[in-house]
mmCIF file of C-alpha atoms in Angstrom:
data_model
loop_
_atom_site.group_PDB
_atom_site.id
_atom_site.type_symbol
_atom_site.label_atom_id
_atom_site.label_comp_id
_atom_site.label_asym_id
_atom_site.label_seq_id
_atom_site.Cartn_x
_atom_site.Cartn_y
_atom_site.Cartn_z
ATOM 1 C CA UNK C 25 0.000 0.000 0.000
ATOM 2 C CA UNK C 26 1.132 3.216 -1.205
ATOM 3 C CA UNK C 27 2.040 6.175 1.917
ATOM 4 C CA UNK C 28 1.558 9.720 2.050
ATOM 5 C CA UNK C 29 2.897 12.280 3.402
ATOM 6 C CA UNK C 30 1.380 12.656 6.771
ATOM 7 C CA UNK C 31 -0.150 16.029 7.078
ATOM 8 C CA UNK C 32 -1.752 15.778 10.360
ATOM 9 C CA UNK C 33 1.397 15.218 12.061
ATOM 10 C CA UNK C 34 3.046 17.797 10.068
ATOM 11 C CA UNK C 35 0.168 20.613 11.115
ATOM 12 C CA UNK C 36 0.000 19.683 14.414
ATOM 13 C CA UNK C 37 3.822 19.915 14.744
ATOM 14 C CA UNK C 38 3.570 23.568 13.428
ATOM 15 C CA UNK C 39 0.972 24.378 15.855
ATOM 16 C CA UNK C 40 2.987 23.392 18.900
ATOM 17 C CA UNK C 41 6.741 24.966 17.274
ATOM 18 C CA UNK C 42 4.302 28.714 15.955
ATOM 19 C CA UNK C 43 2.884 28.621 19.572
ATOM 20 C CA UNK C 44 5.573 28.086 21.382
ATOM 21 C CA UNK C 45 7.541 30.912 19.072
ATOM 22 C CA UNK C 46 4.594 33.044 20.023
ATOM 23 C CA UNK C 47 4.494 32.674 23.664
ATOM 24 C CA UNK C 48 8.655 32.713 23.544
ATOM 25 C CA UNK C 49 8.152 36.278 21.817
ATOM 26 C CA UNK C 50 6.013 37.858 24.057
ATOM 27 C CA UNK C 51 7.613 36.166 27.499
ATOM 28 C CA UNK C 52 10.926 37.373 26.654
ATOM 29 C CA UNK C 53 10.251 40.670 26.007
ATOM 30 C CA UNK C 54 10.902 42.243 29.027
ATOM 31 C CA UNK C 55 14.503 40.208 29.782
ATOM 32 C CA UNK C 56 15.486 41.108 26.437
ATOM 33 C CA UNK C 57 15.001 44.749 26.659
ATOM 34 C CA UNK C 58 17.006 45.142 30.140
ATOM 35 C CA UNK C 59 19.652 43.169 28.869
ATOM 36 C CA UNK C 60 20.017 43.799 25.245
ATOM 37 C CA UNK C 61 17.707 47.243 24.820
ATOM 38 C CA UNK C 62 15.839 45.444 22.105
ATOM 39 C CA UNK C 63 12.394 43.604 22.747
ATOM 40 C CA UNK C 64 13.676 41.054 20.219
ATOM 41 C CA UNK C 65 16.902 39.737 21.060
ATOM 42 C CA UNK C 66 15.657 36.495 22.052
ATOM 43 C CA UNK C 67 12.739 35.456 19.349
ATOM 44 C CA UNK C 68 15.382 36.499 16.799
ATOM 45 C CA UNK C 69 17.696 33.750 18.498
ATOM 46 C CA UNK C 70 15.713 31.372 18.960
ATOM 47 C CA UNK C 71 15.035 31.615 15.187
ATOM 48 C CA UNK C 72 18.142 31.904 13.434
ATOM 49 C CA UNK C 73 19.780 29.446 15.671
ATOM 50 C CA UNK C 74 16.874 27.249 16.550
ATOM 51 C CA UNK C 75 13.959 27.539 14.363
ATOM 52 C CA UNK C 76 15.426 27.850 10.801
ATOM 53 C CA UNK C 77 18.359 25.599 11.476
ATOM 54 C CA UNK C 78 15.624 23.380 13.248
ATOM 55 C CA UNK C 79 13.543 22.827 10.008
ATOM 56 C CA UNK C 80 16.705 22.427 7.740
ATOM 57 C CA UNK C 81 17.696 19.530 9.568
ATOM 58 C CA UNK C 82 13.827 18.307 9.523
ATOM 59 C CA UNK C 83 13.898 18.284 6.148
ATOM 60 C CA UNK C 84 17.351 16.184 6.082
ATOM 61 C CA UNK C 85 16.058 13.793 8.129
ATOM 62 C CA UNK C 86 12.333 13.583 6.225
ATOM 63 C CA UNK C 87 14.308 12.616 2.852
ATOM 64 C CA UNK C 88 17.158 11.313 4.475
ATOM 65 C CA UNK C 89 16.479 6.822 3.591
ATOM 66 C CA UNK C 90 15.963 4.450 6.668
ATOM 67 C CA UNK C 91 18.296 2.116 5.916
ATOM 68 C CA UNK C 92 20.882 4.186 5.325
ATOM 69 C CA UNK C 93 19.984 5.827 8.758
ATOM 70 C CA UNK C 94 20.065 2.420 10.406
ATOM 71 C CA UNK C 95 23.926 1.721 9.150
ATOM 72 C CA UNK C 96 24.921 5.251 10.177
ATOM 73 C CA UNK C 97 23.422 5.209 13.684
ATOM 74 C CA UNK C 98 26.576 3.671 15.682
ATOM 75 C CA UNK C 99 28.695 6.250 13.989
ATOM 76 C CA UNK C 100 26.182 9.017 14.747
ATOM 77 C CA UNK C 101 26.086 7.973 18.077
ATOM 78 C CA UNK C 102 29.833 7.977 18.664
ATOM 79 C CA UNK C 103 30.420 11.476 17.208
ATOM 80 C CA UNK C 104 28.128 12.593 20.075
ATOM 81 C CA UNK C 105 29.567 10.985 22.447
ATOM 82 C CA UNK C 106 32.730 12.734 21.451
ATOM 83 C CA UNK C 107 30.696 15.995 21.717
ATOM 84 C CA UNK C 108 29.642 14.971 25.149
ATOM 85 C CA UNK C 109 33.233 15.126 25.883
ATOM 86 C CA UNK C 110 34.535 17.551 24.237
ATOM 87 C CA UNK C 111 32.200 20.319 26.637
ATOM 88 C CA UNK C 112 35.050 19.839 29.254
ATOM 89 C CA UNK C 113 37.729 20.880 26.594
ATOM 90 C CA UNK C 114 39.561 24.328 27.011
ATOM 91 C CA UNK C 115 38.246 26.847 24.805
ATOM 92 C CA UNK C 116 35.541 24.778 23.232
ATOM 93 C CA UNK C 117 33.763 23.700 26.365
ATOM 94 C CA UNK C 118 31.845 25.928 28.214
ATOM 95 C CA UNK C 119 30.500 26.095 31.888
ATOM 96 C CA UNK C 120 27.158 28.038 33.201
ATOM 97 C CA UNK C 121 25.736 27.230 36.765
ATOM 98 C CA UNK C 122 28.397 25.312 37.857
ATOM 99 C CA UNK C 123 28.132 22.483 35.124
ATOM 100 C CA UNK C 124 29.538 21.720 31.739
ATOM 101 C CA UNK C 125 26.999 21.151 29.140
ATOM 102 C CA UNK C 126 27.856 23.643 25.960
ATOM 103 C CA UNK C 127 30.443 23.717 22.974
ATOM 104 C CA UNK C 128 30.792 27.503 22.168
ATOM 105 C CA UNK C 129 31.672 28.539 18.869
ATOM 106 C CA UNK C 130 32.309 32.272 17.968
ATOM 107 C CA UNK C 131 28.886 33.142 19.228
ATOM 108 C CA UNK C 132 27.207 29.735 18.543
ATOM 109 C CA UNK C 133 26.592 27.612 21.550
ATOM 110 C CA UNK C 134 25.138 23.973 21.225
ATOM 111 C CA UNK C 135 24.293 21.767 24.315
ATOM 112 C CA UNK C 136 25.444 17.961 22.524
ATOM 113 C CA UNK C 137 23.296 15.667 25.350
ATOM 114 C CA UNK C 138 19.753 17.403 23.065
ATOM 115 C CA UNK C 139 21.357 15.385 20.575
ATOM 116 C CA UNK C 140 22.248 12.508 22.040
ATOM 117 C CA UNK C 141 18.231 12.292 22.798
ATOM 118 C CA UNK C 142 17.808 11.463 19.137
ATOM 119 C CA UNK C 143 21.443 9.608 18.363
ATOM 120 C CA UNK C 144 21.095 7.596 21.388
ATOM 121 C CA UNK C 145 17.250 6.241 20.025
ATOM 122 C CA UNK C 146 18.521 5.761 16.701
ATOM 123 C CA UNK C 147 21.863 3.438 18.434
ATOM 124 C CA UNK C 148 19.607 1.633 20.205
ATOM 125 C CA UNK C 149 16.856 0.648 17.380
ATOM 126 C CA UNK C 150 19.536 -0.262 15.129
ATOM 127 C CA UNK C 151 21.367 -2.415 17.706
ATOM 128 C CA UNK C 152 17.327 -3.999 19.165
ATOM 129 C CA UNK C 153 16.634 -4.597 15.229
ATOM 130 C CA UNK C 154 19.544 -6.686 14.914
ATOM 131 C CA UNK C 155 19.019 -8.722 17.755
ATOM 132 C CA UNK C 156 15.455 -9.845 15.888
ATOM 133 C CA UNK C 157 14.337 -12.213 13.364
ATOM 134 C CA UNK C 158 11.359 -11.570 11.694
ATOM 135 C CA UNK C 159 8.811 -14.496 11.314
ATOM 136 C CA UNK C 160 5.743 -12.887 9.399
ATOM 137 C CA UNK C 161 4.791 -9.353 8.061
ATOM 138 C CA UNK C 162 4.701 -7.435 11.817
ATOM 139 C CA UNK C 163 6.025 -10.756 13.160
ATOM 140 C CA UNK C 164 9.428 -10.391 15.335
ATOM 141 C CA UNK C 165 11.586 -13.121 17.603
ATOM 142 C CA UNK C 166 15.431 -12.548 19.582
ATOM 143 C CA UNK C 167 17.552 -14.549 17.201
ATOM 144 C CA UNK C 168 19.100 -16.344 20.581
ATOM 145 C CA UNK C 169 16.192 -17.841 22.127
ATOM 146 C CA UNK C 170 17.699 -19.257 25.682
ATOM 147 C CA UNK C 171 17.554 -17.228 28.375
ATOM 148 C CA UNK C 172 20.768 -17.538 28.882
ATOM 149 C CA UNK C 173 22.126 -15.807 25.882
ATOM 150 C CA UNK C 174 19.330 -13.177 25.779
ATOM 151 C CA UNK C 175 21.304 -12.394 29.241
ATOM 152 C CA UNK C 176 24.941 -11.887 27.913
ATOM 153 C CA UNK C 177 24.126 -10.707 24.489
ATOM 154 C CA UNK C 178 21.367 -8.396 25.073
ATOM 155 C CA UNK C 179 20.820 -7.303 28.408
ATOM 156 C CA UNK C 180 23.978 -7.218 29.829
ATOM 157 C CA UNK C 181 25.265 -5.101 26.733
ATOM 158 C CA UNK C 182 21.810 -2.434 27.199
ATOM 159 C CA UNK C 183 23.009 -2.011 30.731
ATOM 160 C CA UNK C 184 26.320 -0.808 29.305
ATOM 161 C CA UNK C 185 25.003 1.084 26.770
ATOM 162 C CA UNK C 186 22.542 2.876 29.414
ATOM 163 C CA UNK C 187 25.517 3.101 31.982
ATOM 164 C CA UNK C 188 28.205 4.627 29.217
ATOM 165 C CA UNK C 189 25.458 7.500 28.743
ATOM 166 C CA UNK C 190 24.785 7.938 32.293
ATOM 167 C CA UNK C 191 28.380 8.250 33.619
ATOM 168 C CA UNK C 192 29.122 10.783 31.111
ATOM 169 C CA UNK C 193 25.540 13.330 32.006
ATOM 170 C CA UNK C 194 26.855 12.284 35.538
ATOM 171 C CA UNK C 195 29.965 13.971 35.355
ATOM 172 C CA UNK C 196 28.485 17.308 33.068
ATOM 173 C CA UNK C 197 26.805 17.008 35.584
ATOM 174 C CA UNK C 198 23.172 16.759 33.797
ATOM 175 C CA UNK C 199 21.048 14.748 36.030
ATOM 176 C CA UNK C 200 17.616 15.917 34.513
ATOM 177 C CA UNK C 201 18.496 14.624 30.687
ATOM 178 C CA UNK C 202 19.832 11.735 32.475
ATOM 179 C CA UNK C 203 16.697 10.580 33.797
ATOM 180 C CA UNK C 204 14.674 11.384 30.104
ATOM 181 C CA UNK C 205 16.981 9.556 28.316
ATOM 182 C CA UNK C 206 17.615 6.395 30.740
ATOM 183 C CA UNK C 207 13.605 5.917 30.995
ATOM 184 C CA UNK C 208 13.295 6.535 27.085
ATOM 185 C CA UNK C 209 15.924 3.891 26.559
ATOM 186 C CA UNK C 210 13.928 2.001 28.851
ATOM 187 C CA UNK C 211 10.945 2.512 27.730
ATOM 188 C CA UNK C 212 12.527 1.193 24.021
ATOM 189 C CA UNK C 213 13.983 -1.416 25.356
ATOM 190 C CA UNK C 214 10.986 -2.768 27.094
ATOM 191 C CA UNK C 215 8.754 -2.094 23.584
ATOM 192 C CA UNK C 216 10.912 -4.067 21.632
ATOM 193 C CA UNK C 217 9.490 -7.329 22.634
ATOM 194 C CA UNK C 218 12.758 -8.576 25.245
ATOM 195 C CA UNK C 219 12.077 -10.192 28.413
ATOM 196 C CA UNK C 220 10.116 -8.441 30.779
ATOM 197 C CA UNK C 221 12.169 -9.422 33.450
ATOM 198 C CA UNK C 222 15.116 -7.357 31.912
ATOM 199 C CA UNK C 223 12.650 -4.293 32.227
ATOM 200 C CA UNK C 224 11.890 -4.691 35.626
ATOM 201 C CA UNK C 225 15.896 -4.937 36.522
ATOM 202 C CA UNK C 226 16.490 -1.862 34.571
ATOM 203 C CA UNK C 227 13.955 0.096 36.076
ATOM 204 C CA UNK C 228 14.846 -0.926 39.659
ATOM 205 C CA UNK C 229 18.634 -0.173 38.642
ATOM 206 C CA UNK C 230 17.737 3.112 37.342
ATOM 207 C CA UNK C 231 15.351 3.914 40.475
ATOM 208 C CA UNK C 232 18.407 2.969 43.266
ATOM 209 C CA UNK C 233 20.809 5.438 40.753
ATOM 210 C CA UNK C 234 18.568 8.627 40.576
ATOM 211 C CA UNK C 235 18.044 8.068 44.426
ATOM 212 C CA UNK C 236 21.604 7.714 45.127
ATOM 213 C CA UNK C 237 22.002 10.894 42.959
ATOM 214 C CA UNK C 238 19.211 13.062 44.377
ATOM 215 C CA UNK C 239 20.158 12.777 48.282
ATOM 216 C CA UNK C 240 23.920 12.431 47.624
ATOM 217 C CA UNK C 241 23.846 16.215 46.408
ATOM 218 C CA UNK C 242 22.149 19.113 48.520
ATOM 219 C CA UNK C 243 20.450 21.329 45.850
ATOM 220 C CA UNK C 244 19.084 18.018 44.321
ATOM 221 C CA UNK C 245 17.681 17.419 47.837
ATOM 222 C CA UNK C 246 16.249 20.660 48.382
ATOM 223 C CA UNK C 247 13.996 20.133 45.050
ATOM 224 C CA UNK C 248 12.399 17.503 46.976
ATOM 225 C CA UNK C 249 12.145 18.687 50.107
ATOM 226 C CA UNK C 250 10.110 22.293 48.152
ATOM 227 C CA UNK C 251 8.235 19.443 46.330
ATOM 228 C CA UNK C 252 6.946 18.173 49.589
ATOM 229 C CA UNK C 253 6.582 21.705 51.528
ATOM 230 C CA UNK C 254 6.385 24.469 48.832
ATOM 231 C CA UNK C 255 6.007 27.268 51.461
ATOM 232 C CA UNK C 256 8.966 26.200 53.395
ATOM 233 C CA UNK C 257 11.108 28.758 51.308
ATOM 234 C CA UNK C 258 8.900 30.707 49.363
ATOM 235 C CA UNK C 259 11.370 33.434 48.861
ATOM 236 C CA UNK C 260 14.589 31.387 48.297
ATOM 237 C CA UNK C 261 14.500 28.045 47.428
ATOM 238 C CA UNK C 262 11.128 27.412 46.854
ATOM 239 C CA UNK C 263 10.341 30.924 44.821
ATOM 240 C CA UNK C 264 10.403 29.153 41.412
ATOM 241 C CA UNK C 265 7.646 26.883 42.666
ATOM 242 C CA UNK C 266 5.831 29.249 44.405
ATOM 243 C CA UNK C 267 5.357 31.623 41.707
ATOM 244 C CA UNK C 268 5.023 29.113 39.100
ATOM 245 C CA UNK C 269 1.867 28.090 41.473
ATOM 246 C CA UNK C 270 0.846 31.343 41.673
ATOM 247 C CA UNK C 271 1.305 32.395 37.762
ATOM 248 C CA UNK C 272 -1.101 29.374 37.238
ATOM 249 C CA UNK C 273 -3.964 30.244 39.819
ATOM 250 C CA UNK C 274 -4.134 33.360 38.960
ATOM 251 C CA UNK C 275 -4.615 32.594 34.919
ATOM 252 C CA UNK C 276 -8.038 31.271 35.732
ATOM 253 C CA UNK C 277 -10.473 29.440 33.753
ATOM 254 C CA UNK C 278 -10.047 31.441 30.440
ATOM 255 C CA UNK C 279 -6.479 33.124 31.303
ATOM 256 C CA UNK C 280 -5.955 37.242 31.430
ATOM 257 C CA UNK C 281 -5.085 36.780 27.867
ATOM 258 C CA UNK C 282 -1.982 36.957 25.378
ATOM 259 C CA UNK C 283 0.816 39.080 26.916
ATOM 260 C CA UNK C 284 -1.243 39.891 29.903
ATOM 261 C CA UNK C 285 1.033 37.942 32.281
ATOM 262 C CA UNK C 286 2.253 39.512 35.649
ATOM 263 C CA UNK C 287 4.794 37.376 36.728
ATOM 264 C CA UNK C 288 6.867 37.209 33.698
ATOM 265 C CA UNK C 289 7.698 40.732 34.995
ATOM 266 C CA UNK C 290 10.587 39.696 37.069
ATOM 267 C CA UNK C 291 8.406 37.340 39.460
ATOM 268 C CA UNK C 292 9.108 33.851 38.534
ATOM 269 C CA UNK C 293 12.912 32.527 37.579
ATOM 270 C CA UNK C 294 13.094 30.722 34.413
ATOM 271 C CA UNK C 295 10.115 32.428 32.725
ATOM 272 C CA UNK C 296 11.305 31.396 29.279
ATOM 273 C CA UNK C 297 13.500 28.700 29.645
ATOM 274 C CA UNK C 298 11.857 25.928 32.496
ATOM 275 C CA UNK C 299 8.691 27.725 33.702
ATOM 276 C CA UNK C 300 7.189 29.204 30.414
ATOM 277 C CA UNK C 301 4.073 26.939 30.848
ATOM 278 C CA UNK C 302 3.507 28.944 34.351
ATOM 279 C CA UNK C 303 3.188 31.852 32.086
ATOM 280 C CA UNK C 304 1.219 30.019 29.259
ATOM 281 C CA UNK C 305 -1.226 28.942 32.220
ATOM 282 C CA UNK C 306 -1.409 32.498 33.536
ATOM 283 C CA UNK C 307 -2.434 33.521 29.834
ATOM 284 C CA UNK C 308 -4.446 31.000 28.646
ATOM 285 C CA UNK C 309 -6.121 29.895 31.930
ATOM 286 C CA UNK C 310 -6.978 26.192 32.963
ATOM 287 C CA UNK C 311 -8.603 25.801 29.313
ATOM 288 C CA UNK C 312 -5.964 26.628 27.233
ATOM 289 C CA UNK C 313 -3.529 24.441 29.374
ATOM 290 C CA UNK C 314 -5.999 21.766 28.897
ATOM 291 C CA UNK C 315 -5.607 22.010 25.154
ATOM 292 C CA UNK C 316 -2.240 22.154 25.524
ATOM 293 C CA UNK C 317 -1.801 18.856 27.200
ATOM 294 C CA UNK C 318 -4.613 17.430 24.450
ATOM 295 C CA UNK C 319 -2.073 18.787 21.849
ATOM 296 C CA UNK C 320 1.045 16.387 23.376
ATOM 297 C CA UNK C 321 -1.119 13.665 23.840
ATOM 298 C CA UNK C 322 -2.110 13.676 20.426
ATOM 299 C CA UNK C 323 1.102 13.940 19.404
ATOM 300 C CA UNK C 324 1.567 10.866 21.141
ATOM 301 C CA UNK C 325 -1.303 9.070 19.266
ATOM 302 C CA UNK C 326 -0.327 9.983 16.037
ATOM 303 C CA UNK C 327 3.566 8.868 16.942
ATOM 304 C CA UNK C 328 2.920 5.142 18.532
ATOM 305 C CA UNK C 329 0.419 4.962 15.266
ATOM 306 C CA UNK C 330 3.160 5.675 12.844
ATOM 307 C CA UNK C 331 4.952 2.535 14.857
ATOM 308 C CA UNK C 332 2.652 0.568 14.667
ATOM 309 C CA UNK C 333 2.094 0.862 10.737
ATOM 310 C CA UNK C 334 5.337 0.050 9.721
ATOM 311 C CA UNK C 335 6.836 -3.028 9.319
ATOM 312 C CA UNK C 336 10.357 -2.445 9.795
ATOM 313 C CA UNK C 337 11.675 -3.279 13.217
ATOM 314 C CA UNK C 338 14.159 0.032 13.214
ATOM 315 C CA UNK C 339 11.868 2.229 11.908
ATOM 316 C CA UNK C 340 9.403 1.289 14.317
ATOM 317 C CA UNK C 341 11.580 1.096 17.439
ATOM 318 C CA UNK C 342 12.715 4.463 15.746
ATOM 319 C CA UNK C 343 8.792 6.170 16.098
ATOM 320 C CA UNK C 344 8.369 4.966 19.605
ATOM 321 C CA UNK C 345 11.384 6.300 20.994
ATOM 322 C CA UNK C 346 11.196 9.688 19.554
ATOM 323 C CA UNK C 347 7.284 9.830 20.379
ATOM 324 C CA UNK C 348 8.058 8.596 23.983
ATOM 325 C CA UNK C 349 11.065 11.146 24.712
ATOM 326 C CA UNK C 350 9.169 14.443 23.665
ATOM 327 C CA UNK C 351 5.548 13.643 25.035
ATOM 328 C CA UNK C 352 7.240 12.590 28.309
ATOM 329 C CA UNK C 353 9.620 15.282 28.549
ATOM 330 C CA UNK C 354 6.650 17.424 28.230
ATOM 331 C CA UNK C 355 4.457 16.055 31.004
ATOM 332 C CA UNK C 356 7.572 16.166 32.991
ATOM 333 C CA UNK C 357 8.330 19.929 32.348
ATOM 334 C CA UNK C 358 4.221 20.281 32.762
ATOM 335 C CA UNK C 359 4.101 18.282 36.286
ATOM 336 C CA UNK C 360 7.232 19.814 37.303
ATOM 337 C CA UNK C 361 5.599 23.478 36.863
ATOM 338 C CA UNK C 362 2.734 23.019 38.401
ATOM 339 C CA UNK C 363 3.700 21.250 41.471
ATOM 340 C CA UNK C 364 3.015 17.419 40.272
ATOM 341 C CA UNK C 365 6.369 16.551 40.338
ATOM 342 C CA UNK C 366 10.108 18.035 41.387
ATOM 343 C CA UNK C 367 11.017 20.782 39.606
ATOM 344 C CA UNK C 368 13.502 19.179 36.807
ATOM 345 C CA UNK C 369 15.064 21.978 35.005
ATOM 346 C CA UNK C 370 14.306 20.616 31.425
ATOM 347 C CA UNK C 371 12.778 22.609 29.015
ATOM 348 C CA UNK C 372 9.301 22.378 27.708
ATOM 349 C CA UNK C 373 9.483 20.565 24.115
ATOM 350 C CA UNK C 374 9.094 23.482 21.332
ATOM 351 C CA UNK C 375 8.132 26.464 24.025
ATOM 352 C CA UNK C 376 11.424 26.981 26.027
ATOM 353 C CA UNK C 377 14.180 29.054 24.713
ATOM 354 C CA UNK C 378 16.648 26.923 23.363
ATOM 355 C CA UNK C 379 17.905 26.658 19.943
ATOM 356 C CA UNK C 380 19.462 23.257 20.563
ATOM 357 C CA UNK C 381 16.160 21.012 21.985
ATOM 358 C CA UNK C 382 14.007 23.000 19.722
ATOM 359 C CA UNK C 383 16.785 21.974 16.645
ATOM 360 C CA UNK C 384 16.543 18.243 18.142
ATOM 361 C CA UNK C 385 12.621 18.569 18.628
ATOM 362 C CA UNK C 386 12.310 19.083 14.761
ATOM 363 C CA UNK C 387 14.562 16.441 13.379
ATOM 364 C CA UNK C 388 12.344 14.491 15.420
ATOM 365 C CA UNK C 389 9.380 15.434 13.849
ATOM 366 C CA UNK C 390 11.256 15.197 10.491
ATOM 367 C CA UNK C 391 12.218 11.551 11.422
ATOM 368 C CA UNK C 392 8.669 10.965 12.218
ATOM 369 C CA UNK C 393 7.158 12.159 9.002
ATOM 370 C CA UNK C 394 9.881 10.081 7.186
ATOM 371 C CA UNK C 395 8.961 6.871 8.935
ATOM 372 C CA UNK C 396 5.312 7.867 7.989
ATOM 373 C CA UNK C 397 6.198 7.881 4.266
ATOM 374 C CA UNK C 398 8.948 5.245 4.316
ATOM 375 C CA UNK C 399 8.740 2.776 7.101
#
């Protein structure tokens, strides 16, 4: 049967990267001015080095044939693992906040573990695919069938894989991205038909690490001691929270309306990077945050749908992880703002300033559409 492009993915997509530019434009305003004397200084960035760049790289990947994608992905994954590394080199690397996460270049700055969010997905549903036979049309068996060998030549490789990764955002130090892309890996792993068992073991594994990490470090700590009592701090600490809380009661049922935000006026940190749905809340009201959510959720949909369609076991694997990393990093971002969960400091998918997730957010979507067409 004969595939089409797949326009409702491709309009919805739009809708989520134009709103997001909107909100981005209008919640930046303010920080843009007092640092830059220009109302525009940030859209216009988040354009030219995340938007346009973002849909050139779309496109690549759109046109850019499977199976040539699935031989490429272990070299695509090493090259960003060299990235990874080369963030703590002199003059290249660069640190903000206490942690290195950026390569600067001349005025270009590019955070490489975004990338390894889609590298690490492709790796991973090239090396599953080859693992698997297939026995009928959507029909898929481990070649080594004993427990035994599923063991040494699956598992205990994943858990090497996932550990390689994890060491590395460990030392950045990147904890948040850590915990997207181990439970996407995860989450691929566990999709691809192994052993359930070898699920359960990476989950509890990954569980005992994050815990180790969260109340081995203070400021990690703190995030979950302002989960549990927001007003402890509501000045220090807790003042993201707090006025995240607040940006979102306030916004009502219908919201005060676009631009009509008060605490984007210096109230609440991170108003354009981690917290812009605070302000989308606060602007849109409890309806328009409701649509929101619909919007990632049918995002979702249409992504596990594209899987599900295709026959080929690394384009599939391929759908699910992408689909599972950006609706998940959104309901964390989402859960984190409004007090569901600990804040996380990751950015919102296509909303939060940042040229390199929105960049990585688009190939994505490019990736998607291809599989669409092609898988």
């Amino acid at each position: 049967m004969k595939k089409h492009f797949n326009y409702p993915l491709f309009f919805l997509s739009c809708l989520l990267a134009g709103s997001g530019l909107l909100f981005l434009a209008t919640t930046s305003a303010l920080a843009s001015l007092r640092q830059f004397g220009t109302a525009n200084y940030y859209i216009k960035h988040q354009l030219l080095f995340g938007f346009v760049p973002g849909l050139i790289f779309a496109a690549i990947a759109y046109k850019f044939p499977l199976d040539k994608l699935k031989k490429l992905a272990p070299v695509l994954f090493a090259l960003n693992l060299l990235l990874m590394l080369l963030v703590f080199a002199p003059f290249i690397g660069s640190k903000f906040y206490g942690a290195h996460r950026w390569i600067s270049i001349g005025k270009i700055t590019f955070q490489p573990s975004e990338l390894l969010k889609i590298t690490s997905v492709l790796y991973l549903s090239a090396w599953i695919a080859s693992k698997f036979s297939k026995t009928s049309a959507k029909g898929w068996i481990l070649k080594a069938k004993k427990s035994y060998y599923n063991l040494i030549w699956v598992f205990v490789p994943f858990i090497v894989f996932l550990s390689v990764i994890s060491v590395i955002l460990k030392i950045q130090p990147d904890i948040s991205t850590m915990g997207i892309i181990g439970l996407t890996l995860i989450f691929l792993y566990f999709s691809s038909g192994t052993p359930f068992w070898h699920t359960i073991a990476s989950i509890s594994a990954g569980i005992a690490g994050l815990f180790f990490l969260i109340t081995t470090k203070s400021y990690r700590f703190d995030r979950w001691l302002i989960f549990i009592n927001p007003g402890s701090d509501p000045l220090g600490k807790g003042q993201q929270l707090n006025q995240s809380l607040i940006a979102i009661g306030s916004g009502g049922f219908f919201g005060k309306g676009l631009g009509m935000s008060a605490q984007k006026f210096g109230f609440l940190p991170q108003a354009m990077t981690d917290s812009i749905f605070a302000v989308f809340a606060e602007e849109t009201g409890i309806l328009g945050s409701f649509i929101l959510v619909s919007l990632f959720v049918l995002f979702c949909w249409m992504g596990f749908k594209i899987a599900k369609s295709t026959e080929d076991k690394f384009a599939r694997l391929t759908a699910i992880g992408i689909t599972f990393w950006i609706v998940f990093q959104a309901l964390v971002n989402i859960s984190s703002v409004a007090g569901i969960f600990p804040l996380s400091g990751i950015p919102l998918p296509f909303f939060s300033y940042g040229g390199s997730h929105l960049i990585t957010e688009l190939v994505g979507v490019g990736l998607l559409l291809n599989i669409s067409k092609n898988g």
